[in-house]
PDB file of C-alpha atoms in Angstrom:
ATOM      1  CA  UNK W   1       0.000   0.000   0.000  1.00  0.00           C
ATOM      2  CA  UNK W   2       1.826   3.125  -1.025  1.00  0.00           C
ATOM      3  CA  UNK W   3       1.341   6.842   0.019  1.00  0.00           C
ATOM      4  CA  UNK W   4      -0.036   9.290  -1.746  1.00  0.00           C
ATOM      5  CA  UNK W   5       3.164  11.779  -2.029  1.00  0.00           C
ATOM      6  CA  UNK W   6       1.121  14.871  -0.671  1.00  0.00           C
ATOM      7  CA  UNK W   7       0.119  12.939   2.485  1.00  0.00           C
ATOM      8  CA  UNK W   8       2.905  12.027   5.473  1.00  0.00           C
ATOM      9  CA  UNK W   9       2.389   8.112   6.355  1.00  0.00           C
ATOM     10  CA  UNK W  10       0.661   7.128   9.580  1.00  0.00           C
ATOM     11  CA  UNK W  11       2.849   6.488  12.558  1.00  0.00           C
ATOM     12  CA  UNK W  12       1.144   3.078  14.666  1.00  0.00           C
ATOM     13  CA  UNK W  13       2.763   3.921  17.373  1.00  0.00           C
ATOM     14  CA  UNK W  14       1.741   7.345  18.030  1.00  0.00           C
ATOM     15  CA  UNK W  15       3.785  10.360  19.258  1.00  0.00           C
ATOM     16  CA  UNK W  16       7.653   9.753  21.005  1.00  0.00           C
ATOM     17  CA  UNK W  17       7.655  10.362  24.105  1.00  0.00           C
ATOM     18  CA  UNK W  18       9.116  13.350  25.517  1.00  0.00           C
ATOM     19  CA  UNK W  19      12.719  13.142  27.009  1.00  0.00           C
ATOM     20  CA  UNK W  20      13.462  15.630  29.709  1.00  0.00           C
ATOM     21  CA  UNK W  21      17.156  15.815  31.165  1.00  0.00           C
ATOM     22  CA  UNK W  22      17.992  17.421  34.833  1.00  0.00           C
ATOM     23  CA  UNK W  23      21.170  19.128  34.414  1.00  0.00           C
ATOM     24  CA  UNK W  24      20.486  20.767  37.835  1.00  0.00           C
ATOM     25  CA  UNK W  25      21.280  17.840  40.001  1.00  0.00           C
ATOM     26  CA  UNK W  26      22.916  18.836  42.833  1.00  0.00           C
ATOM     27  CA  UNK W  27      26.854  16.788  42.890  1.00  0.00           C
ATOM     28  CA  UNK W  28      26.210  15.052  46.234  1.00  0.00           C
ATOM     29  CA  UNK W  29      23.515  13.195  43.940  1.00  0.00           C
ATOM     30  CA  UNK W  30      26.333  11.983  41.724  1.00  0.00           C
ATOM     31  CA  UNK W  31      28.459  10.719  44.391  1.00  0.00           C
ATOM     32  CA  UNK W  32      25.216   8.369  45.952  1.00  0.00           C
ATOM     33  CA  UNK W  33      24.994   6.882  42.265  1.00  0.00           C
ATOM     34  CA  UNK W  34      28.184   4.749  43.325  1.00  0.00           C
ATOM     35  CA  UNK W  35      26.787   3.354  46.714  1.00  0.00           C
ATOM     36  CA  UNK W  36      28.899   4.670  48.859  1.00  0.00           C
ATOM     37  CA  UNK W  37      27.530   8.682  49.248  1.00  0.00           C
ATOM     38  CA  UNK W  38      28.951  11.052  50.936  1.00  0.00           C
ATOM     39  CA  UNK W  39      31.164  10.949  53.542  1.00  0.00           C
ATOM     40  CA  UNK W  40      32.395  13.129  56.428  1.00  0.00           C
ATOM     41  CA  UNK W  41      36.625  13.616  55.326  1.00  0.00           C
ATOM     42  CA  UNK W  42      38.464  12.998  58.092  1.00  0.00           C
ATOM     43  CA  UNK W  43      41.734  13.769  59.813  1.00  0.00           C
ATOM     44  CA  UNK W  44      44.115  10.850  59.053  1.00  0.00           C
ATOM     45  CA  UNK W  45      46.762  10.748  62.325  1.00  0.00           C
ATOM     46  CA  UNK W  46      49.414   9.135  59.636  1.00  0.00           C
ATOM     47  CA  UNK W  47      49.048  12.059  57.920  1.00  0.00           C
ATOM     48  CA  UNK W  48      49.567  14.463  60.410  1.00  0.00           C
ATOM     49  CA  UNK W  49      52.613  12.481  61.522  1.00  0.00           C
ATOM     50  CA  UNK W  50      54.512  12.539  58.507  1.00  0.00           C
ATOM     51  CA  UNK W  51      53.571  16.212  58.073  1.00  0.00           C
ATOM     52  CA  UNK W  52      55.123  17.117  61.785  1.00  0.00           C
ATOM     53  CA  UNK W  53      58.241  14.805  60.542  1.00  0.00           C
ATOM     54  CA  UNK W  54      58.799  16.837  57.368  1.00  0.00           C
ATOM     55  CA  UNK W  55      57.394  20.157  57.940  1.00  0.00           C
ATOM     56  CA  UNK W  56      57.809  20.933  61.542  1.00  0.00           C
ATOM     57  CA  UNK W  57      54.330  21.363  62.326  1.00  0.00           C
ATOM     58  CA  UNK W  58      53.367  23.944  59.510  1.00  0.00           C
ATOM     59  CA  UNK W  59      52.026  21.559  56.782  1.00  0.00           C
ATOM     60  CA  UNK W  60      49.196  20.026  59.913  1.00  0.00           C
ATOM     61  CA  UNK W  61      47.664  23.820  59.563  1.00  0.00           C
ATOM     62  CA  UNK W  62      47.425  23.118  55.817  1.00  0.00           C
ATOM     63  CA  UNK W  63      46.526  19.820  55.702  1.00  0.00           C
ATOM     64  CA  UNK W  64      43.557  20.392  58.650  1.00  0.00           C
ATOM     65  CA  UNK W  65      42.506  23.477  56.694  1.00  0.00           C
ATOM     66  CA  UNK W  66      42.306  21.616  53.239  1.00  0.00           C
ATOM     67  CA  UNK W  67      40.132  19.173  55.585  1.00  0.00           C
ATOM     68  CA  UNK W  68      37.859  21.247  57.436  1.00  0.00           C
ATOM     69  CA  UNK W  69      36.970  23.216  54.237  1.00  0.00           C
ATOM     70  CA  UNK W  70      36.179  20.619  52.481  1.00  0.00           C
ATOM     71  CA  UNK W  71      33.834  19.313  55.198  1.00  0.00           C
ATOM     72  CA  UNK W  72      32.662  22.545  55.258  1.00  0.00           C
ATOM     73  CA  UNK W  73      31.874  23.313  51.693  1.00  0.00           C
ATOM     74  CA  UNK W  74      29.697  19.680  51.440  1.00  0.00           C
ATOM     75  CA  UNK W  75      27.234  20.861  54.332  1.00  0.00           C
ATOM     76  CA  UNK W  76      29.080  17.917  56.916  1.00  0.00           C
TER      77      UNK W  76
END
C-alpha cells in the first residue's frame, strides 16, 4: 500500500515520548549513584605524623585546613 506523495504516512505507534534531562542535580547526587555517598573527610593521624616529621608542624595547619573546608563546603 503506497502513500499518496502529498500525504505524510501514519505512525502506529503514536507520538515519542518526551525526554526531559535534569542538568540541575545537585553533585552530592552523583556521588550516591556509586553506593557509597557522601562521607564526612576525616583527619588521618598518619598524615599528620609525617607532616610534623617533614614540615615541623606547619604543613598540619594546611593539611587540617584543606580538611575542614572541604567538610565545610559539602554541608558535613
Amino acid at each position: 500500500m503506497a502513500t499518496p506523495p502529498d500525504q505524510q504516512p501514519v505512525q502506529p505507534y503514536g507520538q515519542p515520548p518526551t525526554i526531559i534531562i535534569n542538568n540541575s542535580a545537585a553533585a552530592s547526587a552523583a556521588a550516591v549513584i556509586g553506593g557509597v555517598g557522601l562521607r564526612r573527610r576525616r583527619q588521618s593521624i598518619w598524615a599528620h605524623f609525617w607532616l610534623l616529621m617533614f614540615t615541623a608542624g606547619i604543613g598540619n595547619v594546611f593539611y587540617a585546613m584543606h580538611v575542614s573546608r572541604w567538610n565545610r563546603d559539602r554541608g558535613l
